Amino acid sequence: MQQRLIEEMNIYLQSLPEEQRIEAINAFRQAIHENSPFREQPVDCVLWIKQDDITANDYNPNNVAPPEKRLLSKSLELDGFTQPIVVTENTPRHYEIIDGFHRHEIGKNKAALKRQLKGYLPVTCLRKERQDKYNRMAATIRHNRARGRHQIHAMSEIVRELVQLGWDDVRVGKELGMDSDEVLRLKQINGLLELFADRRYSEAWTVK
């Protein structure tokens, strides 16, 4: 039964033009994912999405130095994509990047990679319950901090937005993987007094 299904799938896929074949492969992968014991894990389903359907977010605090960016470009050329771009599907067939902005940028703009990838990029989607703006922001921070790269002022802007949304320090710290002192310092960077209404100000924490 299993082997027969595989053979029929191969025959079907080989009969399709390339773009339809990619769409069919994505559909098969999604169907398998829905029945997978690992369906709660986004990486269980990697899809090939047209580059023009993927957009950057406007809050990413990650920055890659030129030497690292050149190395990333060389790695993608020689080793291929070994990590998908992490996205959310905000509307049908419109994807916003959570993690992988630089992989997206290089894959989309470097001529050799664009030819190899046929105008597509590999993505994995976060679960739908994590797709509102502020959960997307928190997910981006977590991905960046896990690699130890982030821009402090961009991080402080995200903390400001979350606090103004009504998140308290405990939730901000939990979602972003920070202790209370880190949250306080990022709030201080903005210089917004209203963010300190519930904390005693100390000269020791002044940002120089």
PDB file of C-alpha atoms in Angstrom:
ATOM      1  CA  MET A   1       0.000   0.000   0.000  1.00  0.00           C
ATOM      2  CA  GLN A   2       2.690   2.481   1.051  1.00  0.00           C
ATOM      3  CA  GLN A   3       4.942   1.682  -1.896  1.00  0.00           C
ATOM      4  CA  ARG A   4       2.015   1.917  -4.315  1.00  0.00           C
ATOM      5  CA  LEU A   5       1.093   5.362  -3.001  1.00  0.00           C
ATOM      6  CA  ILE A   6       4.691   6.518  -3.391  1.00  0.00           C
ATOM      7  CA  GLU A   7       4.831   5.244  -6.959  1.00  0.00           C
ATOM      8  CA  GLU A   8       1.517   6.919  -7.832  1.00  0.00           C
ATOM      9  CA  MET A   9       2.693  10.168  -6.255  1.00  0.00           C
ATOM     10  CA  ASN A  10       5.920  10.036  -8.306  1.00  0.00           C
ATOM     11  CA  ILE A  11       3.996   9.493 -11.518  1.00  0.00           C
ATOM     12  CA  TYR A  12       1.620  12.332 -10.680  1.00  0.00           C
ATOM     13  CA  LEU A  13       4.396  14.794  -9.785  1.00  0.00           C
ATOM     14  CA  GLN A  14       6.413  13.982 -12.893  1.00  0.00           C
ATOM     15  CA  SER A  15       3.373  14.772 -15.048  1.00  0.00           C
ATOM     16  CA  LEU A  16       3.111  18.362 -13.766  1.00  0.00           C
ATOM     17  CA  PRO A  17       4.803  21.540 -14.985  1.00  0.00           C
ATOM     18  CA  GLU A  18       7.356  22.854 -12.498  1.00  0.00           C
ATOM     19  CA  GLU A  19       5.247  25.514 -10.732  1.00  0.00           C
ATOM     20  CA  GLN A  20       2.298  23.147 -10.303  1.00  0.00           C
ATOM     21  CA  ARG A  21       4.687  20.433  -9.114  1.00  0.00           C
ATOM     22  CA  ILE A  22       5.998  22.734  -6.367  1.00  0.00           C
ATOM     23  CA  GLU A  23       2.446  23.556  -5.291  1.00  0.00           C
ATOM     24  CA  ALA A  24       1.580  19.855  -5.210  1.00  0.00           C
ATOM     25  CA  ILE A  25       4.692  19.034  -3.163  1.00  0.00           C
ATOM     26  CA  ASN A  26       3.727  21.747  -0.658  1.00  0.00           C
ATOM     27  CA  ALA A  27       0.193  20.326  -0.463  1.00  0.00           C
ATOM     28  CA  PHE A  28       1.516  16.793   0.142  1.00  0.00           C
ATOM     29  CA  ARG A  29       3.859  18.055   2.848  1.00  0.00           C
ATOM     30  CA  GLN A  30       1.036  19.910   4.597  1.00  0.00           C
ATOM     31  CA  ALA A  31      -1.174  16.823   4.479  1.00  0.00           C
ATOM     32  CA  ILE A  32       1.637  14.690   5.954  1.00  0.00           C
ATOM     33  CA  HIS A  33       2.292  17.377   8.594  1.00  0.00           C
ATOM     34  CA  GLU A  34      -1.338  17.344   9.725  1.00  0.00           C
ATOM     35  CA  ASN A  35      -1.001  13.635  10.491  1.00  0.00           C
ATOM     36  CA  SER A  36       2.512  13.768  11.918  1.00  0.00           C
ATOM     37  CA  PRO A  37       3.294  12.989  15.582  1.00  0.00           C
ATOM     38  CA  PHE A  38       5.466  16.143  15.362  1.00  0.00           C
ATOM     39  CA  ARG A  39       2.813  18.493  13.955  1.00  0.00           C
ATOM     40  CA  GLU A  40       3.312  20.893  16.901  1.00  0.00           C
ATOM     41  CA  GLN A  41       6.858  21.510  15.653  1.00  0.00           C
ATOM     42  CA  PRO A  42       7.032  24.079  12.825  1.00  0.00           C
ATOM     43  CA  VAL A  43      10.138  22.504  11.292  1.00  0.00           C
ATOM     44  CA  ASP A  44       8.115  19.343  10.612  1.00  0.00           C
ATOM     45  CA  CYS A  45       6.730  21.126   7.532  1.00  0.00           C
ATOM     46  CA  VAL A  46       9.084  23.087   5.265  1.00  0.00           C
ATOM     47  CA  LEU A  47       7.389  24.694   2.264  1.00  0.00           C
ATOM     48  CA  TRP A  48       8.776  26.314  -0.876  1.00  0.00           C
ATOM     49  CA  ILE A  49       7.246  29.785  -1.202  1.00  0.00           C
ATOM     50  CA  LYS A  50       7.703  32.386  -3.935  1.00  0.00           C
ATOM     51  CA  GLN A  51      10.172  35.041  -2.829  1.00  0.00           C
ATOM     52  CA  ASP A  52       7.783  37.874  -3.666  1.00  0.00           C
ATOM     53  CA  ASP A  53       5.213  36.439  -1.228  1.00  0.00           C
ATOM     54  CA  ILE A  54       7.653  36.827   1.681  1.00  0.00           C
ATOM     55  CA  THR A  55       8.202  40.216   3.320  1.00  0.00           C
ATOM     56  CA  ALA A  56      10.481  41.465   6.080  1.00  0.00           C
ATOM     57  CA  ASN A  57       9.053  42.702   9.373  1.00  0.00           C
ATOM     58  CA  ASP A  58       9.599  46.304  10.468  1.00  0.00           C
ATOM     59  CA  TYR A  59      10.971  45.637  13.942  1.00  0.00           C
ATOM     60  CA  ASN A  60      13.839  43.135  13.616  1.00  0.00           C
ATOM     61  CA  PRO A  61      16.637  44.135  16.053  1.00  0.00           C
ATOM     62  CA  ASN A  62      19.152  41.756  14.489  1.00  0.00           C
ATOM     63  CA  ASN A  63      22.205  43.053  12.656  1.00  0.00           C
ATOM     64  CA  VAL A  64      24.891  41.070  10.823  1.00  0.00           C
ATOM     65  CA  ALA A  65      28.364  42.515  10.295  1.00  0.00           C
ATOM     66  CA  PRO A  66      29.668  42.551   6.674  1.00  0.00           C
ATOM     67  CA  PRO A  67      32.180  39.685   7.178  1.00  0.00           C
ATOM     68  CA  GLU A  68      29.467  37.471   8.695  1.00  0.00           C
ATOM     69  CA  LYS A  69      27.089  38.389   5.908  1.00  0.00           C
ATOM     70  CA  ARG A  70      29.665  37.434   3.273  1.00  0.00           C
ATOM     71  CA  LEU A  71      30.230  34.127   5.042  1.00  0.00           C
ATOM     72  CA  LEU A  72      26.478  33.494   5.157  1.00  0.00           C
ATOM     73  CA  SER A  73      26.257  34.202   1.432  1.00  0.00           C
ATOM     74  CA  LYS A  74      29.109  31.784   0.700  1.00  0.00           C
ATOM     75  CA  SER A  75      27.540  29.133   2.939  1.00  0.00           C
ATOM     76  CA  LEU A  76      24.203  29.412   1.123  1.00  0.00           C
ATOM     77  CA  GLU A  77      25.952  29.091  -2.234  1.00  0.00           C
ATOM     78  CA  LEU A  78      28.114  26.122  -1.304  1.00  0.00           C
ATOM     79  CA  ASP A  79      26.023  24.257   1.285  1.00  0.00           C
ATOM     80  CA  GLY A  80      22.537  25.336   0.268  1.00  0.00           C
ATOM     81  CA  PHE A  81      19.739  26.282   2.651  1.00  0.00           C
ATOM     82  CA  THR A  82      20.140  24.113   5.743  1.00  0.00           C
ATOM     83  CA  GLN A  83      17.700  26.220   7.795  1.00  0.00           C
ATOM     84  CA  PRO A  84      14.319  27.433   6.559  1.00  0.00           C
ATOM     85  CA  ILE A  85      13.170  31.008   7.031  1.00  0.00           C
ATOM     86  CA  VAL A  86      10.753  31.248   9.962  1.00  0.00           C
ATOM     87  CA  VAL A  87       7.534  33.076   9.017  1.00  0.00           C
ATOM     88  CA  THR A  88       3.930  33.678   9.893  1.00  0.00           C
ATOM     89  CA  GLU A  89       1.190  33.567   7.285  1.00  0.00           C
ATOM     90  CA  ASN A  90      -0.634  36.832   7.992  1.00  0.00           C
ATOM     91  CA  THR A  91      -3.037  36.454   5.105  1.00  0.00           C
ATOM     92  CA  PRO A  92      -3.306  33.587   2.598  1.00  0.00           C
ATOM     93  CA  ARG A  93      -0.074  33.401   0.582  1.00  0.00           C
ATOM     94  CA  HIS A  94       1.451  36.397   2.354  1.00  0.00           C
ATOM     95  CA  TYR A  95       4.261  35.598   4.761  1.00  0.00           C
ATOM     96  CA  GLU A  96       6.116  37.853   7.217  1.00  0.00           C
ATOM     97  CA  ILE A  97       9.599  36.941   8.414  1.00  0.00           C
ATOM     98  CA  ILE A  98      10.142  36.108  12.076  1.00  0.00           C
ATOM     99  CA  ASP A  99      13.703  34.848  11.681  1.00  0.00           C
ATOM    100  CA  GLY A 100      15.928  34.596   8.628  1.00  0.00           C
ATOM    101  CA  PHE A 101      15.844  38.133   7.230  1.00  0.00           C
ATOM    102  CA  HIS A 102      19.414  37.893   5.957  1.00  0.00           C
ATOM    103  CA  ARG A 103      18.875  34.448   4.430  1.00  0.00           C
ATOM    104  CA  HIS A 104      15.838  35.909   2.678  1.00  0.00           C
ATOM    105  CA  GLU A 105      17.739  38.976   1.490  1.00  0.00           C
ATOM    106  CA  ILE A 106      20.666  36.995   0.094  1.00  0.00           C
ATOM    107  CA  GLY A 107      18.518  34.266  -1.427  1.00  0.00           C
ATOM    108  CA  LYS A 108      16.319  36.846  -3.129  1.00  0.00           C
ATOM    109  CA  ASN A 109      19.009  39.193  -4.412  1.00  0.00           C
ATOM    110  CA  LYS A 110      22.089  37.110  -5.180  1.00  0.00           C
ATOM    111  CA  ALA A 111      21.837  36.103  -8.828  1.00  0.00           C
ATOM    112  CA  ALA A 112      23.401  32.641  -8.501  1.00  0.00           C
ATOM    113  CA  LEU A 113      21.090  31.684  -5.617  1.00  0.00           C
ATOM    114  CA  LYS A 114      18.053  33.157  -7.305  1.00  0.00           C
ATOM    115  CA  ARG A 115      18.691  30.888 -10.304  1.00  0.00           C
ATOM    116  CA  GLN A 116      19.238  27.827  -8.118  1.00  0.00           C
ATOM    117  CA  LEU A 117      16.091  28.483  -6.084  1.00  0.00           C
ATOM    118  CA  LYS A 118      13.913  29.280  -9.123  1.00  0.00           C
ATOM    119  CA  GLY A 119      12.425  32.299  -7.353  1.00  0.00           C
ATOM    120  CA  TYR A 120      11.416  30.329  -4.230  1.00  0.00           C
ATOM    121  CA  LEU A 121      12.647  30.186  -0.622  1.00  0.00           C
ATOM    122  CA  PRO A 122      12.164  27.493   2.059  1.00  0.00           C
ATOM    123  CA  VAL A 123       9.972  28.520   4.977  1.00  0.00           C
ATOM    124  CA  THR A 124       8.456  27.055   8.092  1.00  0.00           C
ATOM    125  CA  CYS A 125       5.395  28.685   9.668  1.00  0.00           C
ATOM    126  CA  LEU A 126       4.789  29.413  13.323  1.00  0.00           C
ATOM    127  CA  ARG A 127       1.580  28.044  14.786  1.00  0.00           C
ATOM    128  CA  LYS A 128      -1.465  30.250  14.204  1.00  0.00           C
ATOM    129  CA  GLU A 129      -1.967  31.042  17.878  1.00  0.00           C
ATOM    130  CA  ARG A 130       1.434  32.795  17.911  1.00  0.00           C
ATOM    131  CA  GLN A 131       0.783  35.025  14.903  1.00  0.00           C
ATOM    132  CA  ASP A 132      -0.477  38.323  16.347  1.00  0.00           C
ATOM    133  CA  LYS A 133       1.980  41.227  16.064  1.00  0.00           C
ATOM    134  CA  TYR A 134       3.279  41.197  19.625  1.00  0.00           C
ATOM    135  CA  ASN A 135       3.820  37.456  19.737  1.00  0.00           C
ATOM    136  CA  ARG A 136       5.663  37.790  16.406  1.00  0.00           C
ATOM    137  CA  MET A 137       7.894  40.484  17.901  1.00  0.00           C
ATOM    138  CA  ALA A 138       8.621  38.326  20.949  1.00  0.00           C
ATOM    139  CA  ALA A 139       9.424  35.326  18.725  1.00  0.00           C
ATOM    140  CA  THR A 140      11.891  37.411  16.697  1.00  0.00           C
ATOM    141  CA  ILE A 141      13.632  38.553  19.875  1.00  0.00           C
ATOM    142  CA  ARG A 142      13.901  34.981  21.154  1.00  0.00           C
ATOM    143  CA  HIS A 143      15.449  33.789  17.889  1.00  0.00           C
ATOM    144  CA  ASN A 144      17.959  36.645  17.879  1.00  0.00           C
ATOM    145  CA  ARG A 145      18.913  36.302  21.536  1.00  0.00           C
ATOM    146  CA  ALA A 146      19.443  32.571  21.113  1.00  0.00           C
ATOM    147  CA  ARG A 147      22.255  33.472  18.720  1.00  0.00           C
ATOM    148  CA  GLY A 148      23.497  36.333  20.884  1.00  0.00           C
ATOM    149  CA  ARG A 149      22.949  39.048  18.259  1.00  0.00           C
ATOM    150  CA  HIS A 150      20.606  41.995  18.699  1.00  0.00           C
ATOM    151  CA  GLN A 151      20.610  45.777  18.580  1.00  0.00           C
ATOM    152  CA  ILE A 152      19.918  47.302  21.985  1.00  0.00           C
ATOM    153  CA  HIS A 153      17.946  50.330  20.820  1.00  0.00           C
ATOM    154  CA  ALA A 154      15.704  48.245  18.567  1.00  0.00           C
ATOM    155  CA  MET A 155      15.136  45.868  21.486  1.00  0.00           C
ATOM    156  CA  SER A 156      14.213  48.782  23.746  1.00  0.00           C
ATOM    157  CA  GLU A 157      11.648  49.990  21.197  1.00  0.00           C
ATOM    158  CA  ILE A 158      10.000  46.578  21.210  1.00  0.00           C
ATOM    159  CA  VAL A 159       9.932  46.559  25.022  1.00  0.00           C
ATOM    160  CA  ARG A 160       8.334  50.019  24.925  1.00  0.00           C
ATOM    161  CA  GLU A 161       5.608  48.804  22.542  1.00  0.00           C
ATOM    162  CA  LEU A 162       4.886  45.742  24.668  1.00  0.00           C
ATOM    163  CA  VAL A 163       4.669  47.795  27.867  1.00  0.00           C
ATOM    164  CA  GLN A 164       2.366  50.314  26.226  1.00  0.00           C
ATOM    165  CA  LEU A 165       0.243  47.403  25.032  1.00  0.00           C
ATOM    166  CA  GLY A 166      -0.251  46.494  28.691  1.00  0.00           C
ATOM    167  CA  TRP A 167       2.357  43.770  29.218  1.00  0.00           C
ATOM    168  CA  ASP A 168       3.877  43.978  32.701  1.00  0.00           C
ATOM    169  CA  ASP A 169       7.588  43.438  33.401  1.00  0.00           C
ATOM    170  CA  VAL A 170       7.038  39.814  34.373  1.00  0.00           C
ATOM    171  CA  ARG A 171       5.367  38.956  31.053  1.00  0.00           C
ATOM    172  CA  VAL A 172       7.912  40.934  29.017  1.00  0.00           C
ATOM    173  CA  GLY A 173      10.766  39.139  30.770  1.00  0.00           C
ATOM    174  CA  LYS A 174       9.156  35.722  30.366  1.00  0.00           C
ATOM    175  CA  GLU A 175       8.348  36.169  26.671  1.00  0.00           C
ATOM    176  CA  LEU A 176      11.718  37.721  25.743  1.00  0.00           C
ATOM    177  CA  GLY A 177      13.914  35.564  27.987  1.00  0.00           C
ATOM    178  CA  MET A 178      15.112  38.463  30.163  1.00  0.00           C
ATOM    179  CA  ASP A 179      15.475  39.006  33.875  1.00  0.00           C
ATOM    180  CA  SER A 180      13.840  42.011  35.553  1.00  0.00           C
ATOM    181  CA  ASP A 181      17.032  44.111  35.466  1.00  0.00           C
ATOM    182  CA  GLU A 182      17.367  43.654  31.686  1.00  0.00           C
ATOM    183  CA  VAL A 183      13.765  44.738  31.178  1.00  0.00           C
ATOM    184  CA  LEU A 184      14.334  47.802  33.375  1.00  0.00           C
ATOM    185  CA  ARG A 185      17.492  48.825  31.512  1.00  0.00           C
ATOM    186  CA  LEU A 186      15.776  48.530  28.137  1.00  0.00           C
ATOM    187  CA  LYS A 187      12.907  50.666  29.420  1.00  0.00           C
ATOM    188  CA  GLN A 188      15.402  53.284  30.625  1.00  0.00           C
ATOM    189  CA  ILE A 189      17.014  53.536  27.191  1.00  0.00           C
ATOM    190  CA  ASN A 190      13.792  55.003  25.833  1.00  0.00           C
ATOM    191  CA  GLY A 191      13.791  57.672  28.535  1.00  0.00           C
ATOM    192  CA  LEU A 192      10.024  57.403  28.898  1.00  0.00           C
ATOM    193  CA  LEU A 193       9.124  58.201  32.487  1.00  0.00           C
ATOM    194  CA  GLU A 194       5.717  56.573  32.257  1.00  0.00           C
ATOM    195  CA  LEU A 195       7.420  53.203  31.809  1.00  0.00           C
ATOM    196  CA  PHE A 196       8.828  53.481  35.340  1.00  0.00           C
ATOM    197  CA  ALA A 197       5.592  54.199  37.143  1.00  0.00           C
ATOM    198  CA  ASP A 198       5.772  50.890  38.979  1.00  0.00           C
ATOM    199  CA  ARG A 199       9.519  50.903  39.678  1.00  0.00           C
ATOM    200  CA  ARG A 200      11.706  52.934  42.034  1.00  0.00           C
ATOM    201  CA  TYR A 201      14.243  54.870  39.965  1.00  0.00           C
ATOM    202  CA  SER A 202      17.903  54.374  40.850  1.00  0.00           C
ATOM    203  CA  GLU A 203      20.923  56.337  39.632  1.00  0.00           C
ATOM    204  CA  ALA A 204      22.771  53.010  39.494  1.00  0.00           C
ATOM    205  CA  TRP A 205      20.729  51.996  36.451  1.00  0.00           C
ATOM    206  CA  THR A 206      21.171  55.213  34.489  1.00  0.00           C
ATOM    207  CA  VAL A 207      22.284  54.454  30.946  1.00  0.00           C
ATOM    208  CA  LYS A 208      25.505  56.372  30.253  1.00  0.00           C
TER     209      LYS A 208
END
